[in-house]
PDB file of C-alpha atoms in Angstrom:
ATOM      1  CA  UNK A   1      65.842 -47.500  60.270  1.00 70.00           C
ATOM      2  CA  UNK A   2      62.434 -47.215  58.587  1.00 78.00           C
ATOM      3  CA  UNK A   3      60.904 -46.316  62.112  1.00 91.00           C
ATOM      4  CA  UNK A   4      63.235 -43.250  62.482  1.00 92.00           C
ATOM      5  CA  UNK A   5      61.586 -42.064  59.269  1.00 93.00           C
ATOM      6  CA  UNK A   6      58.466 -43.109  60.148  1.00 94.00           C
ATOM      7  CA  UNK A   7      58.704 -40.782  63.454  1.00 94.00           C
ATOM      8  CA  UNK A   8      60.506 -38.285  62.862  1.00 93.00           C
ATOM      9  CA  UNK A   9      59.272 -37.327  59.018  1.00 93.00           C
ATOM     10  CA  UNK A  10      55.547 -38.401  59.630  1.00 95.00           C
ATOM     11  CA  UNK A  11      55.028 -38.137  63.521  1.00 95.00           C
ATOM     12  CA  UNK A  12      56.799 -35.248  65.006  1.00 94.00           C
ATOM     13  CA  UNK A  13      55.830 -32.885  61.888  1.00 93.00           C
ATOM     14  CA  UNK A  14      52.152 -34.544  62.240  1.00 93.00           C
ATOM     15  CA  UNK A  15      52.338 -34.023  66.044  1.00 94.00           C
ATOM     16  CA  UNK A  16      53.749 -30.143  66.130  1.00 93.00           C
ATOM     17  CA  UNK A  17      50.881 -29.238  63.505  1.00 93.00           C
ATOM     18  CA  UNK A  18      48.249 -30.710  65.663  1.00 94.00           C
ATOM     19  CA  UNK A  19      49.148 -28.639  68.846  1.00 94.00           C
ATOM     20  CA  UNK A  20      49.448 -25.715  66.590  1.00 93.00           C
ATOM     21  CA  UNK A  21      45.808 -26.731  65.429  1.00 93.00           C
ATOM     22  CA  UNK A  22      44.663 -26.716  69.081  1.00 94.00           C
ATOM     23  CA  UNK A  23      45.702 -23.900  70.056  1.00 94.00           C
ATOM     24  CA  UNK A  24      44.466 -22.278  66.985  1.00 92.00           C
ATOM     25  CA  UNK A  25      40.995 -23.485  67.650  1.00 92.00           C
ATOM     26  CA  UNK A  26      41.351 -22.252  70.934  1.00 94.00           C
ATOM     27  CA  UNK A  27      42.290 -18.546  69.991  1.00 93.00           C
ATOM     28  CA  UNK A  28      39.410 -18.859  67.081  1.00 92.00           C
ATOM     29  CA  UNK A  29      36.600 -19.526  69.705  1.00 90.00           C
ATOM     30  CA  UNK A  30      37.796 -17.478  72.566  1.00 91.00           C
ATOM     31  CA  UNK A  31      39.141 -14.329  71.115  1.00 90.00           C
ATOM     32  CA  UNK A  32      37.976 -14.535  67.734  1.00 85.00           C
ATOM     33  CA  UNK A  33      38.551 -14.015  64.104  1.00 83.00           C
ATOM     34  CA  UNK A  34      40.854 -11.334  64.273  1.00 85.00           C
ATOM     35  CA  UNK A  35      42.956 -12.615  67.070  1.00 90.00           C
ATOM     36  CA  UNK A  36      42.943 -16.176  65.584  1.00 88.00           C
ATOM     37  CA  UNK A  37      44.815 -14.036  62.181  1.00 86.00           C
ATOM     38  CA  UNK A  38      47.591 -12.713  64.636  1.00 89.00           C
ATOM     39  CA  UNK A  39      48.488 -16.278  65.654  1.00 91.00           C
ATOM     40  CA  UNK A  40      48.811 -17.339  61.989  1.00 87.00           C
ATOM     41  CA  UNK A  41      51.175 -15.026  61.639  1.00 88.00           C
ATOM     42  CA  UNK A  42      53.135 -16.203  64.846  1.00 92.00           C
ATOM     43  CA  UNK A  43      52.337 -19.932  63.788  1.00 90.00           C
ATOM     44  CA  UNK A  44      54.162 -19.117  60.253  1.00 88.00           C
ATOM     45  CA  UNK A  45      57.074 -18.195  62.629  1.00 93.00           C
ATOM     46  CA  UNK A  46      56.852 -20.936  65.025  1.00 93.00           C
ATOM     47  CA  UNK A  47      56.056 -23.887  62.050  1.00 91.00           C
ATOM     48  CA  UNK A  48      59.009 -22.582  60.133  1.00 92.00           C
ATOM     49  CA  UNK A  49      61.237 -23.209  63.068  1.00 95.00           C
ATOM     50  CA  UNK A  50      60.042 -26.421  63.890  1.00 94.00           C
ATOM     51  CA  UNK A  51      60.649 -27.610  60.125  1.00 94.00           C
ATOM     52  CA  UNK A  52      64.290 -25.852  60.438  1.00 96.00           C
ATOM     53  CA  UNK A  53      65.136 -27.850  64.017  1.00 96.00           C
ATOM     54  CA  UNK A  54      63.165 -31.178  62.486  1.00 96.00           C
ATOM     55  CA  UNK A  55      65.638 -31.239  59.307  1.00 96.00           C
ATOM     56  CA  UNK A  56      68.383 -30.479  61.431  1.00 97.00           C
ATOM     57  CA  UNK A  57      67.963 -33.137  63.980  1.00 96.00           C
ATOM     58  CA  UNK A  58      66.843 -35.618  61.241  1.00 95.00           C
ATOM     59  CA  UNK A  59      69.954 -35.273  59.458  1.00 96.00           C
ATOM     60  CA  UNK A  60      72.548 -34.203  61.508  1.00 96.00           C
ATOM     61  CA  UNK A  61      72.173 -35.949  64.976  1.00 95.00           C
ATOM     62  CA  UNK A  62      70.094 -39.065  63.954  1.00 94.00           C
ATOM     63  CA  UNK A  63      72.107 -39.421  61.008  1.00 94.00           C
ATOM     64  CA  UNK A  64      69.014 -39.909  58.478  1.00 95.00           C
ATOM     65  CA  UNK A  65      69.592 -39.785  54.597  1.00 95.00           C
ATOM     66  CA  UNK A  66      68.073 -35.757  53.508  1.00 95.00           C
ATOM     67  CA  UNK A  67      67.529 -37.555  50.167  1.00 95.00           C
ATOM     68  CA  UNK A  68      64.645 -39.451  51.814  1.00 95.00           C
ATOM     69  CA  UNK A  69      64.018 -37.532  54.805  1.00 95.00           C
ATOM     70  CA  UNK A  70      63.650 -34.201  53.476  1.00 96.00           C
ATOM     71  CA  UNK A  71      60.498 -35.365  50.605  1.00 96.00           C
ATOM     72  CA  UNK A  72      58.526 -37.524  53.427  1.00 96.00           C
ATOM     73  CA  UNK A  73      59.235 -34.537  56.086  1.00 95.00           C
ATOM     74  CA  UNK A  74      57.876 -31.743  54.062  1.00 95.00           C
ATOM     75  CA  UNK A  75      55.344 -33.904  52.202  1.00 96.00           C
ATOM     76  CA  UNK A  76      53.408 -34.572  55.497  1.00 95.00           C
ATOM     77  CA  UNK A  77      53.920 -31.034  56.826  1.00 93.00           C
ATOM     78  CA  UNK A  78      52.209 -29.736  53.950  1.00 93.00           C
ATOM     79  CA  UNK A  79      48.912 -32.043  54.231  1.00 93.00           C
ATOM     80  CA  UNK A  80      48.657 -31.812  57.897  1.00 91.00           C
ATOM     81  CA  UNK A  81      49.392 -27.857  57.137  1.00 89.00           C
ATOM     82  CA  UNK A  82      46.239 -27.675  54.509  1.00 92.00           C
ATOM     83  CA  UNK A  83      44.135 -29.902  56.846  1.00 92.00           C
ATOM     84  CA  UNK A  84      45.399 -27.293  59.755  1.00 91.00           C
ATOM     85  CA  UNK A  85      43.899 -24.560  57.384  1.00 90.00           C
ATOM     86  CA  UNK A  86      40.544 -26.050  56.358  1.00 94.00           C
ATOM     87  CA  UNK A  87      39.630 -26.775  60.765  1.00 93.00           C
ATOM     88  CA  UNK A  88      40.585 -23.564  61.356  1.00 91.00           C
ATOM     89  CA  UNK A  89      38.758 -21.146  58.495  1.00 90.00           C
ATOM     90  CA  UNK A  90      35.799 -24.107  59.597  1.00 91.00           C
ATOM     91  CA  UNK A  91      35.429 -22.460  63.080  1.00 90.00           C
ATOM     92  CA  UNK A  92      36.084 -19.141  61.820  1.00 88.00           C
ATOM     93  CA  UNK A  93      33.374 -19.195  59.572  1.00 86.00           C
ATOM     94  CA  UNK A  94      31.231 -20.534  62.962  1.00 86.00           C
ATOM     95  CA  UNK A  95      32.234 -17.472  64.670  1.00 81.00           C
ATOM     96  CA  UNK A  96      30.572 -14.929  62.191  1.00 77.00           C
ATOM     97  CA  UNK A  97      28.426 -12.796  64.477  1.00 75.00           C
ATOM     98  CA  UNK A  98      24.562 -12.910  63.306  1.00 77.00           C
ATOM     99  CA  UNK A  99      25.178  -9.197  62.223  1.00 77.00           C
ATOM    100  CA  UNK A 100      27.599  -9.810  59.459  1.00 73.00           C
ATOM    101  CA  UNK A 101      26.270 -12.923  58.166  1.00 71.00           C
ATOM    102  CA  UNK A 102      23.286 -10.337  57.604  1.00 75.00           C
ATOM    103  CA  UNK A 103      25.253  -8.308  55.239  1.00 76.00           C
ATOM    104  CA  UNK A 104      26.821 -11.005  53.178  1.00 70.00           C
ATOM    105  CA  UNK A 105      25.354 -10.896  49.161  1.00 73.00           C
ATOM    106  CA  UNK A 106      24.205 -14.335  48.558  1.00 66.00           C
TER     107      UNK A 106
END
């Protein structure tokens, strides 16, 4: 029982952010800033489905408790979702041309 927990409210969430993560550095280093915003936006879309079809699985066809599931699923989508953020806006900030970095007031 504590293993279906285990995977599906620390491992699949953990799992889903981390392709979303490569693909997002990805997009950030071969199209760029802007480009890498746009997939945000589609990854806000995307993420959000994924946490509606995890809950749904979870509690529904596994047959896990939503008192327990729900806390440890979001709870680890969040952190991996704020450690998601802080990789990304790192190789954004990379991908500054020399140009702009120029015209920052420091």
């Amino acid at each position: 029982m504590i293993s279906e927990y285990f995977l599906m409210g620390v491992i699949a969430p953990s799992f889903l952010n981390l392709l979303h993560l490569l693909i997002g550095v990805y997009v950030v280093n071969a199209r760029g800033s802007v480009m890498s915003l746009g997939f945000t936006g589609i990854s806000f879309l995307t993420k959000s489905m994924g946490m509606i079809f995890f809950t749904w699985l979870g509690i529904s066809i596994v047959g896990l408790d939503y008192r327990i599931y729900v806390p440890i699923l979001t709870f680890f989508w969040f952190f991996s979702h704020i450690a998601e953020a802080f990789v990304i806006q790192h190789y954004m900030e990379q991908n500054v041309p020399k140009s702009f970095k120029e015209l920052q007031i420091k």
